[in-house]
């Protein structure tokens, strides 16, 4: 069975998915189909949110009749995200960003988020060293969320920040997708803390303040990023780069 804490978190995440995630997915897909690079970036970031969400649901939710639904949504979001990333033409992508893009602020936020997650999760893991005791795991057998963040989120943030400061095409892409993803993910995590507190689960004041603050800053930077995408036409990878060579 799921614990009170995990149920409170999933309820908040489901609300954000329905109220924010699904509308953003529909709107960004519509914009991308109309040839908008802003829509393309927003679509990739939103798909990243769905990928993370249903990956965690597959691995962390107590088994129930919806398990195959979680698996299907995980698979669909995974391959949709991969295909969305493959559509970007890295050779021309940097040309679509204006000189007014706050690259240092975006990179600073990504580095800050990576450090916060790394220190928080590594600190929790390090506390088990030498004690021969596992950390509090509630209804799971391992720290799968921490593993996902340390393997996927933290390196992506660091790489995106460093490459963005170097004006690399990959930096523009990774940083943009990360910022777009955190619009929904940050909102979800912030509401998770509030819903846990409402359900009587102990939540530190720092968690109730830090996550919403990061989310607010991220939202401002997401708006600035989209405003500094010039032109608006989709930068699609050439067909000969995506298709296999004929025999």
CSV table of C-alpha atoms in Angstrom, one decimal:
chain,number,residue,atom,x,y,z
A,1,UNK,CA,0.0,0.0,0.0
A,2,UNK,CA,1.1,3.6,-0.6
A,3,UNK,CA,1.8,5.7,2.5
A,4,UNK,CA,0.0,8.9,3.5
A,5,UNK,CA,3.1,10.9,2.3
A,6,UNK,CA,3.3,9.2,-1.1
A,7,UNK,CA,-0.4,9.5,-1.7
A,8,UNK,CA,-0.3,13.3,-0.8
A,9,UNK,CA,2.6,13.7,-3.3
A,10,UNK,CA,0.8,11.8,-6.1
A,11,UNK,CA,-2.4,13.7,-5.5
A,12,UNK,CA,-0.5,17.0,-6.0
A,13,UNK,CA,1.3,15.7,-9.0
A,14,UNK,CA,-1.9,14.4,-10.6
A,15,UNK,CA,-3.5,17.9,-10.1
A,16,UNK,CA,-0.6,19.6,-11.8
A,17,UNK,CA,-0.6,17.0,-14.6
A,18,UNK,CA,-4.3,17.7,-15.3
A,19,UNK,CA,-4.5,21.4,-14.7
A,20,UNK,CA,-1.1,22.4,-16.2
A,21,UNK,CA,0.7,19.5,-17.9
A,22,UNK,CA,-2.1,18.4,-20.2
A,23,UNK,CA,-3.0,21.9,-21.4
A,24,UNK,CA,0.6,22.7,-22.0
A,25,UNK,CA,1.1,19.5,-23.9
A,26,UNK,CA,-1.9,20.3,-26.2
A,27,UNK,CA,-0.9,24.0,-26.7
A,28,UNK,CA,2.7,23.3,-27.3
A,29,UNK,CA,1.9,20.5,-29.8
A,30,UNK,CA,-0.5,22.8,-31.7
A,31,UNK,CA,2.2,25.5,-31.8
A,32,UNK,CA,4.9,23.1,-32.9
A,33,UNK,CA,2.6,21.9,-35.7
A,34,UNK,CA,2.2,25.5,-36.8
A,35,UNK,CA,6.0,25.9,-37.1
A,36,UNK,CA,6.8,27.6,-33.8
A,37,UNK,CA,10.2,27.0,-32.3
A,38,UNK,CA,8.8,28.2,-29.0
A,39,UNK,CA,6.2,25.5,-29.2
A,40,UNK,CA,8.9,23.0,-30.1
A,41,UNK,CA,10.9,23.9,-27.0
A,42,UNK,CA,7.9,23.9,-24.8
A,43,UNK,CA,6.7,20.6,-26.2
A,44,UNK,CA,10.1,18.9,-25.4
A,45,UNK,CA,10.1,20.3,-21.9
A,46,UNK,CA,6.5,19.2,-21.2
A,47,UNK,CA,7.2,15.7,-22.5
A,48,UNK,CA,10.2,15.6,-20.2
A,49,UNK,CA,7.8,16.3,-17.3
A,50,UNK,CA,5.5,13.4,-18.4
A,51,UNK,CA,8.5,11.1,-18.9
A,52,UNK,CA,9.8,11.8,-15.3
A,53,UNK,CA,6.3,11.6,-13.8
A,54,UNK,CA,5.3,8.2,-15.3
A,55,UNK,CA,8.8,6.7,-14.8
A,56,UNK,CA,8.4,7.4,-11.1
A,57,UNK,CA,4.8,6.1,-11.1
A,58,UNK,CA,6.0,2.8,-12.7
A,59,UNK,CA,8.7,2.3,-10.1
A,60,UNK,CA,7.4,3.9,-7.0
A,61,UNK,CA,3.6,3.4,-6.9
A,62,UNK,CA,2.1,0.3,-5.1
A,63,UNK,CA,0.9,-2.2,-7.7
A,64,UNK,CA,-2.7,-1.5,-8.7
A,65,UNK,CA,-5.0,-2.1,-11.8
A,66,UNK,CA,-3.6,1.0,-13.5
A,67,UNK,CA,0.0,-0.4,-13.6
A,68,UNK,CA,-0.1,-1.0,-17.4
A,69,UNK,CA,-1.5,2.5,-17.9
A,70,UNK,CA,1.6,3.9,-16.1
A,71,UNK,CA,3.8,1.6,-18.3
A,72,UNK,CA,2.1,2.8,-21.5
A,73,UNK,CA,2.3,6.5,-20.6
A,74,UNK,CA,6.0,6.0,-19.6
A,75,UNK,CA,6.8,4.3,-22.9
A,76,UNK,CA,4.8,6.9,-25.0
A,77,UNK,CA,6.4,9.9,-23.2
A,78,UNK,CA,9.9,8.3,-23.5
A,79,UNK,CA,9.8,7.8,-27.3
A,80,UNK,CA,7.9,11.0,-27.9
A,81,UNK,CA,10.6,12.9,-26.0
A,82,UNK,CA,13.3,11.2,-28.0
A,83,UNK,CA,11.6,12.0,-31.3
A,84,UNK,CA,11.0,15.6,-30.1
A,85,UNK,CA,14.7,16.1,-29.3
A,86,UNK,CA,15.7,14.6,-32.7
A,87,UNK,CA,13.7,17.2,-34.6
A,88,UNK,CA,16.0,20.1,-33.5
A,89,UNK,CA,18.6,21.2,-36.0
A,90,UNK,CA,21.6,21.9,-33.8
A,91,UNK,CA,23.5,23.6,-36.6
A,92,UNK,CA,21.0,26.5,-36.7
A,93,UNK,CA,19.4,26.4,-33.3
A,94,UNK,CA,21.7,29.1,-31.6
A,95,UNK,CA,20.7,31.6,-34.4
A,96,UNK,CA,17.2,31.6,-33.1
A,97,UNK,CA,18.1,33.1,-29.7
A,98,UNK,CA,18.6,36.8,-29.4
A,99,UNK,CA,21.6,38.5,-27.7
A,100,UNK,CA,19.2,39.5,-24.8
A,101,UNK,CA,18.9,35.9,-23.6
A,102,UNK,CA,19.9,35.9,-19.9
A,103,UNK,CA,22.3,33.0,-20.3
A,104,UNK,CA,24.1,33.6,-17.0
A,105,UNK,CA,20.9,33.7,-15.0
A,106,UNK,CA,19.6,30.5,-16.7
A,107,UNK,CA,22.9,28.8,-16.1
A,108,UNK,CA,23.0,30.0,-12.5
A,109,UNK,CA,19.5,28.6,-11.9
A,110,UNK,CA,20.4,25.2,-13.4
A,111,UNK,CA,23.6,25.0,-11.4
A,112,UNK,CA,21.8,26.0,-8.2
A,113,UNK,CA,19.1,23.4,-8.8
A,114,UNK,CA,21.7,20.7,-9.5
A,115,UNK,CA,23.7,21.6,-6.3
A,116,UNK,CA,20.5,21.6,-4.2
A,117,UNK,CA,19.4,18.2,-5.4
A,118,UNK,CA,22.9,16.7,-5.2
A,119,UNK,CA,23.5,17.9,-1.7
A,120,UNK,CA,20.1,17.0,-0.5
A,121,UNK,CA,20.1,13.5,-1.8
A,122,UNK,CA,23.8,12.7,-1.2
A,123,UNK,CA,23.4,14.0,2.3
A,124,UNK,CA,20.6,11.6,2.9
A,125,UNK,CA,22.5,8.7,1.4
A,126,UNK,CA,25.8,9.6,3.3
A,127,UNK,CA,23.9,9.4,6.6
A,128,UNK,CA,23.6,5.7,6.1
A,129,UNK,CA,27.4,5.1,5.8
A,130,UNK,CA,28.8,3.3,8.8
A,131,UNK,CA,25.4,2.9,10.5
A,132,UNK,CA,24.4,-0.3,8.7
A,133,UNK,CA,20.9,1.0,8.4
A,134,UNK,CA,18.8,1.9,5.3
A,135,UNK,CA,17.3,5.3,5.1
A,136,UNK,CA,13.5,5.8,5.6
A,137,UNK,CA,12.0,4.3,2.4
A,138,UNK,CA,8.3,4.2,3.2
A,139,UNK,CA,6.6,1.9,0.7
A,140,UNK,CA,9.6,1.3,-1.6
A,141,UNK,CA,12.7,-0.9,-1.4
A,142,UNK,CA,15.3,1.6,-2.7
A,143,UNK,CA,15.9,5.4,-3.3
A,144,UNK,CA,14.6,5.4,-6.9
A,145,UNK,CA,13.7,9.1,-7.0
A,146,UNK,CA,17.2,10.0,-5.7
A,147,UNK,CA,18.7,7.7,-8.4
A,148,UNK,CA,16.6,9.3,-11.1
A,149,UNK,CA,17.6,12.8,-10.0
A,150,UNK,CA,21.3,12.0,-9.6
A,151,UNK,CA,21.5,10.2,-12.9
A,152,UNK,CA,19.2,12.3,-15.1
A,153,UNK,CA,18.4,15.7,-13.7
A,154,UNK,CA,21.6,16.8,-12.0
A,155,UNK,CA,24.0,15.9,-14.9
A,156,UNK,CA,21.5,17.4,-17.5
A,157,UNK,CA,21.4,20.7,-15.5
A,158,UNK,CA,25.2,20.9,-15.1
A,159,UNK,CA,25.8,20.1,-18.8
A,160,UNK,CA,23.1,22.4,-20.0
A,161,UNK,CA,24.5,25.3,-17.8
A,162,UNK,CA,28.2,24.8,-18.8
A,163,UNK,CA,27.4,24.4,-22.5
A,164,UNK,CA,25.0,27.4,-22.5
A,165,UNK,CA,27.7,29.6,-21.1
A,166,UNK,CA,30.0,28.4,-23.9
A,167,UNK,CA,27.2,29.3,-26.4
A,168,UNK,CA,27.1,25.6,-27.6
A,169,UNK,CA,24.1,24.5,-29.5
A,170,UNK,CA,23.6,21.6,-27.1
A,171,UNK,CA,23.7,24.1,-24.3
A,172,UNK,CA,20.8,26.1,-25.8
A,173,UNK,CA,18.8,22.9,-26.3
A,174,UNK,CA,19.5,21.3,-22.9
A,175,UNK,CA,19.0,24.5,-20.9
A,176,UNK,CA,15.8,25.4,-22.8
A,177,UNK,CA,14.3,21.9,-22.3
A,178,UNK,CA,15.3,21.9,-18.6
A,179,UNK,CA,13.8,25.3,-18.0
A,180,UNK,CA,10.5,24.3,-19.7
A,181,UNK,CA,10.4,21.0,-17.8
A,182,UNK,CA,10.9,22.7,-14.4
A,183,UNK,CA,7.8,24.9,-15.1
A,184,UNK,CA,5.6,21.9,-14.5
A,185,UNK,CA,7.9,19.8,-12.3
A,186,UNK,CA,8.7,22.7,-9.9
A,187,UNK,CA,5.0,23.5,-9.6
A,188,UNK,CA,4.3,19.9,-8.8
A,189,UNK,CA,7.0,19.6,-6.2
A,190,UNK,CA,5.9,22.8,-4.5
A,191,UNK,CA,2.3,21.6,-4.3
A,192,UNK,CA,3.5,18.2,-3.0
A,193,UNK,CA,5.1,19.9,0.0
A,194,UNK,CA,1.9,21.8,0.7
A,195,UNK,CA,-0.3,18.8,0.3
A,196,UNK,CA,1.9,16.7,2.6
A,197,UNK,CA,1.7,19.4,5.2
A,198,UNK,CA,-2.1,19.5,4.8
A,199,UNK,CA,-2.2,15.7,5.3
A,200,UNK,CA,-0.2,16.0,8.5
A,201,UNK,CA,3.1,14.7,7.1
A,202,UNK,CA,6.2,16.5,8.6
A,203,UNK,CA,7.7,18.9,6.1
A,204,UNK,CA,10.5,21.3,6.8
A,205,UNK,CA,10.0,25.0,6.4
A,206,UNK,CA,13.0,25.1,4.1
A,207,UNK,CA,11.2,22.7,1.7
A,208,UNK,CA,8.1,24.8,1.8
A,209,UNK,CA,10.1,27.9,0.9
A,210,UNK,CA,13.0,26.8,-1.3
A,211,UNK,CA,11.0,24.8,-3.9
A,212,UNK,CA,8.4,27.5,-4.5
A,213,UNK,CA,11.1,30.2,-4.7
A,214,UNK,CA,13.1,28.2,-7.3
A,215,UNK,CA,9.9,27.5,-9.2
A,216,UNK,CA,9.0,31.2,-9.3
A,217,UNK,CA,12.5,32.2,-10.5
A,218,UNK,CA,12.3,29.4,-13.1
A,219,UNK,CA,8.9,30.7,-14.4
A,220,UNK,CA,10.3,34.2,-14.9
A,221,UNK,CA,13.4,32.8,-16.7
A,222,UNK,CA,11.1,30.6,-18.9
A,223,UNK,CA,9.1,33.6,-20.0
A,224,UNK,CA,12.3,35.5,-20.7
A,225,UNK,CA,13.7,32.6,-22.6
A,226,UNK,CA,10.6,32.3,-24.8
A,227,UNK,CA,10.6,36.0,-25.4
A,228,UNK,CA,14.2,35.9,-26.6
A,229,UNK,CA,13.5,33.1,-29.2
A,230,UNK,CA,13.7,35.1,-32.4
A,231,UNK,CA,11.8,34.3,-35.6
A,232,UNK,CA,9.7,31.5,-34.4
A,233,UNK,CA,10.0,29.0,-37.2
A,234,UNK,CA,10.8,25.4,-36.2
A,235,UNK,CA,14.4,24.5,-36.5
A,236,UNK,CA,14.0,20.9,-37.9
A,237,UNK,CA,16.9,18.5,-38.4
A,238,UNK,CA,17.5,17.8,-42.1
A,239,UNK,CA,15.9,14.6,-43.3
A,240,UNK,CA,19.1,13.1,-44.5
A,241,UNK,CA,20.5,13.4,-40.9
A,242,UNK,CA,17.6,11.5,-39.5
A,243,UNK,CA,17.0,8.9,-42.1
A,244,UNK,CA,19.3,5.8,-42.5
A,245,UNK,CA,21.5,5.5,-45.6
A,246,UNK,CA,20.0,3.4,-48.3
A,247,UNK,CA,21.6,0.0,-49.0
